[in-house]
PDB file of C-alpha atoms in Angstrom:
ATOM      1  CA  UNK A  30       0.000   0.000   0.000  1.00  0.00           C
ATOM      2  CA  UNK A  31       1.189   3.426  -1.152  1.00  0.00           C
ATOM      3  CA  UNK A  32       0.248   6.876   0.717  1.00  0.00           C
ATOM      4  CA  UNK A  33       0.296   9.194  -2.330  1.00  0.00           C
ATOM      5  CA  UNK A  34      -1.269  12.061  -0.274  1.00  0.00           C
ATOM      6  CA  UNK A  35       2.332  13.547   0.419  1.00  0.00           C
ATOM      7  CA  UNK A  36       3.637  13.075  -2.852  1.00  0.00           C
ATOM      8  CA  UNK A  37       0.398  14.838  -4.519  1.00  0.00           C
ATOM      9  CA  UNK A  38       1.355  18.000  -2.252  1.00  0.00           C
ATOM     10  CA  UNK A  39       4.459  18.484  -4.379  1.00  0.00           C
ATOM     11  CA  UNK A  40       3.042  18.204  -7.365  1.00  0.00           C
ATOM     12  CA  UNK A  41       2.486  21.623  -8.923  1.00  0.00           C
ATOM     13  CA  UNK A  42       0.541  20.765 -11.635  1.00  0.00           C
ATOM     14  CA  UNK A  43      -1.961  18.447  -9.511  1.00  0.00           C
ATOM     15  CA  UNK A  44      -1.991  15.529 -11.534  1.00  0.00           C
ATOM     16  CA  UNK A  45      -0.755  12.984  -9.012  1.00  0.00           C
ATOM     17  CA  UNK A  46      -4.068  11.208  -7.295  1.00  0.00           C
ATOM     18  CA  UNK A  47      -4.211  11.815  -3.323  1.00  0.00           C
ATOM     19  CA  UNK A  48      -4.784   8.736  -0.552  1.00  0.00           C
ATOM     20  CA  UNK A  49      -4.016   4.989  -0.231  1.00  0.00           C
ATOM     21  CA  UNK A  50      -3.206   2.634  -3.967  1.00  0.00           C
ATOM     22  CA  UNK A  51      -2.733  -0.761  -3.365  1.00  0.00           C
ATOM     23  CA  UNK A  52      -0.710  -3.188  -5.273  1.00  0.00           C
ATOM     24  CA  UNK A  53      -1.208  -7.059  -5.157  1.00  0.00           C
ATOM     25  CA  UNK A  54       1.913  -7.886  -6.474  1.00  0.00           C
ATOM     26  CA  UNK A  55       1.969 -10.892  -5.133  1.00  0.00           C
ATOM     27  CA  UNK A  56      -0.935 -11.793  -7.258  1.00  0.00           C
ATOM     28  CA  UNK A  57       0.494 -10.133 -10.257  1.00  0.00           C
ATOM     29  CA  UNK A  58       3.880 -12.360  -9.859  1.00  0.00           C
ATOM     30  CA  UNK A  59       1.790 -15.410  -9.837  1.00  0.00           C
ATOM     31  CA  UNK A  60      -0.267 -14.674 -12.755  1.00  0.00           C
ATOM     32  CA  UNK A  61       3.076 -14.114 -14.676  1.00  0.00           C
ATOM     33  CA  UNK A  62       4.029 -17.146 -13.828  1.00  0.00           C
ATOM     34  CA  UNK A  63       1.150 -18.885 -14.825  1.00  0.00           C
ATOM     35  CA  UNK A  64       1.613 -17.062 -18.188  1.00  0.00           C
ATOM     36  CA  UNK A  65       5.407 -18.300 -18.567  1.00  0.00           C
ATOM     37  CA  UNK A  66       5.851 -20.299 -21.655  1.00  0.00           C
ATOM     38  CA  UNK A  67       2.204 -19.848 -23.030  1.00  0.00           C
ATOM     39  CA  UNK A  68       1.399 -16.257 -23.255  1.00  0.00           C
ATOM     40  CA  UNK A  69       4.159 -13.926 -21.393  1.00  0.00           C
ATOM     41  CA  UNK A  70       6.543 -14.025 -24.049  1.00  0.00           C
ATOM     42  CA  UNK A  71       4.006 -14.182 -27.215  1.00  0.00           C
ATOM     43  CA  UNK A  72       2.371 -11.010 -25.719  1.00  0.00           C
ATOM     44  CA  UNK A  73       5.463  -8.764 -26.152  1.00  0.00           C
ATOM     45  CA  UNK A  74       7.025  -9.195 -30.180  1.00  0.00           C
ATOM     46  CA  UNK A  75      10.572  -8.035 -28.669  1.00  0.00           C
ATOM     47  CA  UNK A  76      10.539 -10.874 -26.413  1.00  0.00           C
ATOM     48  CA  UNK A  77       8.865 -13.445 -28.626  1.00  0.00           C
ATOM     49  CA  UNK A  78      11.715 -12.686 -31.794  1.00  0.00           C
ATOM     50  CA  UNK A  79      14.564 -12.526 -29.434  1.00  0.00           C
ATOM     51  CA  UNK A  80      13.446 -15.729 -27.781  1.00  0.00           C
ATOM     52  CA  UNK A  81      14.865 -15.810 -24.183  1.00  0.00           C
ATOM     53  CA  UNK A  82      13.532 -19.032 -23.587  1.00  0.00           C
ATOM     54  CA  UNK A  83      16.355 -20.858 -25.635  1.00  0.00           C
ATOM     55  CA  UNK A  84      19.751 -20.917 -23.948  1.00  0.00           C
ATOM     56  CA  UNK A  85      21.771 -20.210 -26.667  1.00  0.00           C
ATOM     57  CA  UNK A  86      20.140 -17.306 -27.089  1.00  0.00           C
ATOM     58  CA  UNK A  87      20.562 -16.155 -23.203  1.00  0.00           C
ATOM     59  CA  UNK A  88      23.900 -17.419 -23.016  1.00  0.00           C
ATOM     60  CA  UNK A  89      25.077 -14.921 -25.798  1.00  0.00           C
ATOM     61  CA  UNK A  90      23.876 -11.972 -23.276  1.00  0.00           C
ATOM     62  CA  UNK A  91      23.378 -13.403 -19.834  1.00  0.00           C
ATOM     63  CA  UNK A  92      26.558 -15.063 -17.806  1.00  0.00           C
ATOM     64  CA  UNK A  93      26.130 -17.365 -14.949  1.00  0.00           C
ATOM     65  CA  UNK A  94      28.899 -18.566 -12.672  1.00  0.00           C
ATOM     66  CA  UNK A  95      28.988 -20.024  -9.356  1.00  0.00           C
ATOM     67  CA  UNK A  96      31.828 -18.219  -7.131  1.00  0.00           C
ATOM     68  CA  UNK A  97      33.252 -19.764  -3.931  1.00  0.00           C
ATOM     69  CA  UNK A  98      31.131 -21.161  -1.927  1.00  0.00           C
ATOM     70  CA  UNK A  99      30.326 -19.403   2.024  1.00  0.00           C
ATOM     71  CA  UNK A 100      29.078 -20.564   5.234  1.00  0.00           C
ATOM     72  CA  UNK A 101      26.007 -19.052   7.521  1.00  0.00           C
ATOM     73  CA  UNK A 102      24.772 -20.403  10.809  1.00  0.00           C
ATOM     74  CA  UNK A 103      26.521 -23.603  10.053  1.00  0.00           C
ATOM     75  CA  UNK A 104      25.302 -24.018   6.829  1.00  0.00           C
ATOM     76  CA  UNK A 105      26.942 -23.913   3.109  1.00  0.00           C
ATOM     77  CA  UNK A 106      25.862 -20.646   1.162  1.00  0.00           C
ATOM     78  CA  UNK A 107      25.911 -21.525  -2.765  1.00  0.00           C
ATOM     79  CA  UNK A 108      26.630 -17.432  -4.424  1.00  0.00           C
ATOM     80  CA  UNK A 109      25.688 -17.190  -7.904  1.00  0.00           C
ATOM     81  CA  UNK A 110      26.948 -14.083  -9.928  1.00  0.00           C
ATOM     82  CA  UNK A 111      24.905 -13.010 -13.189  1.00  0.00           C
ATOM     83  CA  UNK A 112      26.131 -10.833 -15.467  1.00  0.00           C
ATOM     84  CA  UNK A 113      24.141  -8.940 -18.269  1.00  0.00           C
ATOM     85  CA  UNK A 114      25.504  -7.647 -21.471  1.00  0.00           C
ATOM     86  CA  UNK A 115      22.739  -5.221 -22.532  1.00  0.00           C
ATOM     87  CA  UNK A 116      25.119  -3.874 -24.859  1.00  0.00           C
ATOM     88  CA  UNK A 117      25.776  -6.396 -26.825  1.00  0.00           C
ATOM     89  CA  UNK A 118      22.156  -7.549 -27.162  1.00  0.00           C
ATOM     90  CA  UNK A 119      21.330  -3.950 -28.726  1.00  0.00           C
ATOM     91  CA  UNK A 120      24.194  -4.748 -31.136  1.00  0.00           C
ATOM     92  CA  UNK A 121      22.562  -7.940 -32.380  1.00  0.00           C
ATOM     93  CA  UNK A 122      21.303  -7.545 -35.503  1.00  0.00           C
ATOM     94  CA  UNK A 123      17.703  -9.693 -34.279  1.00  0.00           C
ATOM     95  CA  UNK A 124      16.936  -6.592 -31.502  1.00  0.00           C
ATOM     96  CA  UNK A 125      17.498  -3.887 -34.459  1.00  0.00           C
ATOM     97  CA  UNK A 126      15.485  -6.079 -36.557  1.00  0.00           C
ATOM     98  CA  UNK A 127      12.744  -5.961 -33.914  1.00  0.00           C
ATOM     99  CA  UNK A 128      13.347  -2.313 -33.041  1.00  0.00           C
ATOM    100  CA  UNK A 129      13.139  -1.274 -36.321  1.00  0.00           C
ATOM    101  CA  UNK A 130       9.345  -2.943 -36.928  1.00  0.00           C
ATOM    102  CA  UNK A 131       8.517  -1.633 -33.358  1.00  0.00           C
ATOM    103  CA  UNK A 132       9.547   1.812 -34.287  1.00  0.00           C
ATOM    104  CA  UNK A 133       7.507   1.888 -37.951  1.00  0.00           C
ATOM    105  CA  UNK A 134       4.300   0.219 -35.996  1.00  0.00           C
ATOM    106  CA  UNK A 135       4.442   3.356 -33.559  1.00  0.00           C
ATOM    107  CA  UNK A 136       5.174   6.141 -36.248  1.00  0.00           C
ATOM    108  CA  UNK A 137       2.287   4.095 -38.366  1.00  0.00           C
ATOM    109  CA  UNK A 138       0.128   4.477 -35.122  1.00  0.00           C
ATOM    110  CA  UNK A 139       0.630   8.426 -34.899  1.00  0.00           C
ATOM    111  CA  UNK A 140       0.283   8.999 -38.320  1.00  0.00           C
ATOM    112  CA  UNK A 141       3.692   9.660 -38.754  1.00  0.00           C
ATOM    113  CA  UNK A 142       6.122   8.957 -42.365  1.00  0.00           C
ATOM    114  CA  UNK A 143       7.992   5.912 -42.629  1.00  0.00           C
ATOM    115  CA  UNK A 144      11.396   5.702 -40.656  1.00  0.00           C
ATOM    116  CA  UNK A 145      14.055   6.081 -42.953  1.00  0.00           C
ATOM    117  CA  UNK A 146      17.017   3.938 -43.033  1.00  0.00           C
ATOM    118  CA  UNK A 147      19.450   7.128 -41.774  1.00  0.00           C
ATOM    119  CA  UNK A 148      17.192   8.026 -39.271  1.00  0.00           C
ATOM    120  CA  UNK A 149      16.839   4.182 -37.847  1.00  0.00           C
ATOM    121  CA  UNK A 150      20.782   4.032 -37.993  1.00  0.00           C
ATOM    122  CA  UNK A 151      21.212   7.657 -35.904  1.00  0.00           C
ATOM    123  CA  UNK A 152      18.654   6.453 -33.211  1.00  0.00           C
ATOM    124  CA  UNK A 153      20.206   2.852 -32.804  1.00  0.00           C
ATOM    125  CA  UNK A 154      24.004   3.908 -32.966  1.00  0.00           C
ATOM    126  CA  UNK A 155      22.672   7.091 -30.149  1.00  0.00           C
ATOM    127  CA  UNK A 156      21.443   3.783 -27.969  1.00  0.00           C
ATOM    128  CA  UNK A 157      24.480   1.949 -28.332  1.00  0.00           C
ATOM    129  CA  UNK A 158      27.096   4.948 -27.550  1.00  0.00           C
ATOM    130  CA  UNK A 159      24.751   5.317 -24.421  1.00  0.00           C
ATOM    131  CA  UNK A 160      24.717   1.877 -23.146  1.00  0.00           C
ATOM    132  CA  UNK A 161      28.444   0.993 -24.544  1.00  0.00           C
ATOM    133  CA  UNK A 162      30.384   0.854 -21.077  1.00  0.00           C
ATOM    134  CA  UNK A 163      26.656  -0.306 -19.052  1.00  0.00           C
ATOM    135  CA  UNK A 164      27.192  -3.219 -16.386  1.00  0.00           C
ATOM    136  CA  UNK A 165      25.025  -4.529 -14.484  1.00  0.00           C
ATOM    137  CA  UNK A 166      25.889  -7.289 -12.224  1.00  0.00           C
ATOM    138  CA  UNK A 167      23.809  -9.980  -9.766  1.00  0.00           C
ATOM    139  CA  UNK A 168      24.378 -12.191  -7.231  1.00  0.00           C
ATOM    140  CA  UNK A 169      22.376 -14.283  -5.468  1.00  0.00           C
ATOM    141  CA  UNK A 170      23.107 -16.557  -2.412  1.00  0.00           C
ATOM    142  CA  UNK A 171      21.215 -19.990  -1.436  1.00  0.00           C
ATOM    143  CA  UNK A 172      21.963 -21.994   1.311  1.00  0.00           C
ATOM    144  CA  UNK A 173      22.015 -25.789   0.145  1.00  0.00           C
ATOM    145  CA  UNK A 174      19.856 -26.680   3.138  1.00  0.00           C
ATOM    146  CA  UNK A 175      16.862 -24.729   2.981  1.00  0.00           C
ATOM    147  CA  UNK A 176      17.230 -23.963  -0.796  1.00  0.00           C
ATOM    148  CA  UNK A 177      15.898 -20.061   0.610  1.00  0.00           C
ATOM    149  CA  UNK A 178      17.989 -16.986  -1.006  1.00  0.00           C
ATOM    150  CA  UNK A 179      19.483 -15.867   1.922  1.00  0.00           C
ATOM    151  CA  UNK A 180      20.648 -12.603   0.482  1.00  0.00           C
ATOM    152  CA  UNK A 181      20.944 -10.660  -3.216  1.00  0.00           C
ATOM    153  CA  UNK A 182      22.809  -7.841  -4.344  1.00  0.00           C
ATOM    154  CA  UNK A 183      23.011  -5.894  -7.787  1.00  0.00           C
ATOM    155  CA  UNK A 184      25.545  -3.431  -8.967  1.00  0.00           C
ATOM    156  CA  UNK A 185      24.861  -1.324 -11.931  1.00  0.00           C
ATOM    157  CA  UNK A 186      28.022   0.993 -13.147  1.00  0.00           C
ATOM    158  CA  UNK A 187      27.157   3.332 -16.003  1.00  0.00           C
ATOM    159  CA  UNK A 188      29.764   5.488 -17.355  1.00  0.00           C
ATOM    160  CA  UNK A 189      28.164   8.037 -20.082  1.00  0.00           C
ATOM    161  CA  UNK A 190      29.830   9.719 -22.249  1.00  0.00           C
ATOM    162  CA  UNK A 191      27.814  12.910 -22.369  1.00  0.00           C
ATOM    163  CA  UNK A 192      29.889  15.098 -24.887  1.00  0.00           C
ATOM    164  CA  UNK A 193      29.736  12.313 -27.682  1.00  0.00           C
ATOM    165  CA  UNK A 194      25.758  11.762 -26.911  1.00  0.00           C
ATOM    166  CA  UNK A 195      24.991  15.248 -26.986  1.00  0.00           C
ATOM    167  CA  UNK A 196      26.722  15.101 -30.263  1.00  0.00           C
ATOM    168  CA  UNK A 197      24.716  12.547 -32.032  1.00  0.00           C
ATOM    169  CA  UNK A 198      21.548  13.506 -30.998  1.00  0.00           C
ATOM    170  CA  UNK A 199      22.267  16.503 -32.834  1.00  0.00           C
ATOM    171  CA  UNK A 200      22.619  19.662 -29.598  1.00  0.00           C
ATOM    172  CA  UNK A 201      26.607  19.295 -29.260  1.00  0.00           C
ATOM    173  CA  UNK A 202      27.605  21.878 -26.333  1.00  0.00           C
ATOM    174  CA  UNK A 203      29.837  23.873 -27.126  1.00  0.00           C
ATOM    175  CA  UNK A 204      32.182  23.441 -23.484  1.00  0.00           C
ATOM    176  CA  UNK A 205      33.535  20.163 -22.810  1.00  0.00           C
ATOM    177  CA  UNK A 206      31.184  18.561 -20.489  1.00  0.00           C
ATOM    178  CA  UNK A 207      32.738  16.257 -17.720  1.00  0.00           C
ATOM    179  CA  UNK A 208      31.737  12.628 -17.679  1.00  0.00           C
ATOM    180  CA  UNK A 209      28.834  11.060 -15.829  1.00  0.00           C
ATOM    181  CA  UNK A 210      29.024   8.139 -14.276  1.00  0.00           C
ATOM    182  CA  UNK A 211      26.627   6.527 -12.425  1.00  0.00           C
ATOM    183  CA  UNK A 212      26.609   3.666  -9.757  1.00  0.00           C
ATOM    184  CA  UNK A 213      24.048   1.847  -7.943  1.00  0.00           C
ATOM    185  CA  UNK A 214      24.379  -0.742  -5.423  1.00  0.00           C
ATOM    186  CA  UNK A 215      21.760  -2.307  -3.864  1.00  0.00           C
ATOM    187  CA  UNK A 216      22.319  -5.447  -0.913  1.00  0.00           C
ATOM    188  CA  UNK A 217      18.954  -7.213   0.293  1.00  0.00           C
ATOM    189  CA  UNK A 218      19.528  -9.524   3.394  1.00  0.00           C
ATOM    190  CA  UNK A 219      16.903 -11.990   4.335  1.00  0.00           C
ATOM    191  CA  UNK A 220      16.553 -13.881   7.054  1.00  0.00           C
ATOM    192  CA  UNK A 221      12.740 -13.682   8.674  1.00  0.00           C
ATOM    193  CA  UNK A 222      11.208 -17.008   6.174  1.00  0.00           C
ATOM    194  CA  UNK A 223       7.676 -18.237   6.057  1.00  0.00           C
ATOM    195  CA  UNK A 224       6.846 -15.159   8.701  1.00  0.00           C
ATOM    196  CA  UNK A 225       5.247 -12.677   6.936  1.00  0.00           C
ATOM    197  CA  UNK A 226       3.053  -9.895   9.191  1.00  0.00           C
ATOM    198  CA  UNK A 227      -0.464  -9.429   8.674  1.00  0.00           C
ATOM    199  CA  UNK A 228      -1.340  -6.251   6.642  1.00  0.00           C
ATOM    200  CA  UNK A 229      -4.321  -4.457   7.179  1.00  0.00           C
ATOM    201  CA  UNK A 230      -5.644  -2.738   4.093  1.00  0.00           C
ATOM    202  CA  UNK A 231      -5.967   1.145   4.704  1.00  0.00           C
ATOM    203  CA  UNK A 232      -9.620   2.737   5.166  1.00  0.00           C
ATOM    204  CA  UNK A 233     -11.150   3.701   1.667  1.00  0.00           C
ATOM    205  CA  UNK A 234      -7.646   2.374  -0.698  1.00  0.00           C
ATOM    206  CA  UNK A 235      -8.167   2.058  -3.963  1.00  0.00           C
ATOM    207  CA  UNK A 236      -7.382  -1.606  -4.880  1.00  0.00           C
ATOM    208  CA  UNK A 237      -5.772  -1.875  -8.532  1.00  0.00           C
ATOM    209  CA  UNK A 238      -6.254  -5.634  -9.624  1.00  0.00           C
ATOM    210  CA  UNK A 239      -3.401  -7.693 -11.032  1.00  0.00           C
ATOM    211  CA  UNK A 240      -4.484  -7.446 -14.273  1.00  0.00           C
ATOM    212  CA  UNK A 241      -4.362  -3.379 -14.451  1.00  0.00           C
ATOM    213  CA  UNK A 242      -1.177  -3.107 -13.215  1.00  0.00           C
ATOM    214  CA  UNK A 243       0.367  -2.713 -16.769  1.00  0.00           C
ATOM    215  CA  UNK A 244      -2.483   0.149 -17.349  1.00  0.00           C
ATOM    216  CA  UNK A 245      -1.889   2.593 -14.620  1.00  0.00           C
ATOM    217  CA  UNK A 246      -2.092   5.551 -16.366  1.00  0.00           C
ATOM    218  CA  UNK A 247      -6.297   5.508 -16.190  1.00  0.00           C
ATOM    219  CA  UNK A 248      -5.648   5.663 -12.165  1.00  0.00           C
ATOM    220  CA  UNK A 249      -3.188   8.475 -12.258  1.00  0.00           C
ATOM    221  CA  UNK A 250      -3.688  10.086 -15.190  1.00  0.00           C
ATOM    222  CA  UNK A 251      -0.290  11.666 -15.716  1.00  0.00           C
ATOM    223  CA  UNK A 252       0.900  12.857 -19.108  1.00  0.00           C
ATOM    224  CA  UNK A 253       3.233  10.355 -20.432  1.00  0.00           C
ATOM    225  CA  UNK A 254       2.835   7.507 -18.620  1.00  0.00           C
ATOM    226  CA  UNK A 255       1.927   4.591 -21.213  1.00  0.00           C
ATOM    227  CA  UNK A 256      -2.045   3.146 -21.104  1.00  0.00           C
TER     228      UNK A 256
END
């Protein structure tokens, strides 16, 4: 459950709904599930052409190793480390493919002209300068016991070369800008299993169903935000 009645105060333009949203994600998570295999991955074309059910085809952008193993309250911690290469997978020529239809279905949608061949290239070479030097990193630990992740971590490190973006998206400043870099690390212990609190749903929340929770925008209304 989400307050939103603090947030709405700083929005200036009121479009940000007041009082209590919740969320069943829980419910959400287990529909997906249920999807997995039969509709999850035919619903979204990018997902369906690149196939990420196959293993070759994760193994060309996904790594999984097993590091050392570690102990914790007398018990053997497996750690798992995935790496993603999102780079390279917006350098394979089957995500341009698919980019490129995506792109001419939206113009087509808007009433827009045809997306040239030079203008395709500028976007697609823009994305890859931006994401050339992205990492992103995961590990997760199990205990070989229990089989519960006991803890999970991800480290993203995003150096961005501003000056040659600015460049290709045609504004190039005219002083050096200095690089950007950003990090993000994130650590998530767990330890409390199979002991979740009862929740009490707030007086007069709005409930949004599992089902809507890929259509906010006719909750919140805010310019922008995809239907």
């Amino acid at each position: 459950y989400l307050d939103l009645g603090k947030l709405a105060e700083l929005d200036t333009k009121h479009q940000l709904p007041k009082g209590w949203f919740g969320f069943d994600l829980a419910a959400y998570y287990r529909q997906m599930l249920e999807q997995q295999g039969s509709g999850l991955t035919g619903a979204n074309p990018l997902l369906q052409g690149l196939n990420f059910t196959d293993p070759t085809t994760l193994k060309q952008y996904i790594t999984l190793e097993r590091q050392a193993d570690t102990t914790q309250d007398g018990q053997t911690i497996a750690v798992f480390k995935t790496t993603l290469d999102l780079a390279g997978l917006f350098n394979s020529e089957a995500f341009q493919t698919l980019m490129r239809q995506q792109m001419q279905q939206q113009m087509q949608q808007n009433g827009s002209s045809t997306l040239s061949q030079a203008d395709f290239d500028q976007a697609m070479q823009l994305i890859q300068t931006m994401l050339k030097d992205l990492t992103i990193e995961m590990t997760q630990s199990i205990g070989t016991d229990d089989h519960y992740t006991h803890q999970i971590t991800i480290s993203v490190n995003w150096p961005l070369d501003v000056n040659a973006i600015a460049s290709m998206s045609g504004s190039p400043s005219k002083v050096k800008q200095p690089p950007v870099n950003i990090q993000f690390d994130l650590q998530a212990d767990l330890s409390q299993f199979n002991a979740a609190p009862a929740i009490t749903a707030p007086d007069n929340a709005t409930i949004i169903p599992p089902d809507q929770l890929n259509n906010l925008n006719q909750y919140f209304n805010i310019p922008g935000l995809p239907a």
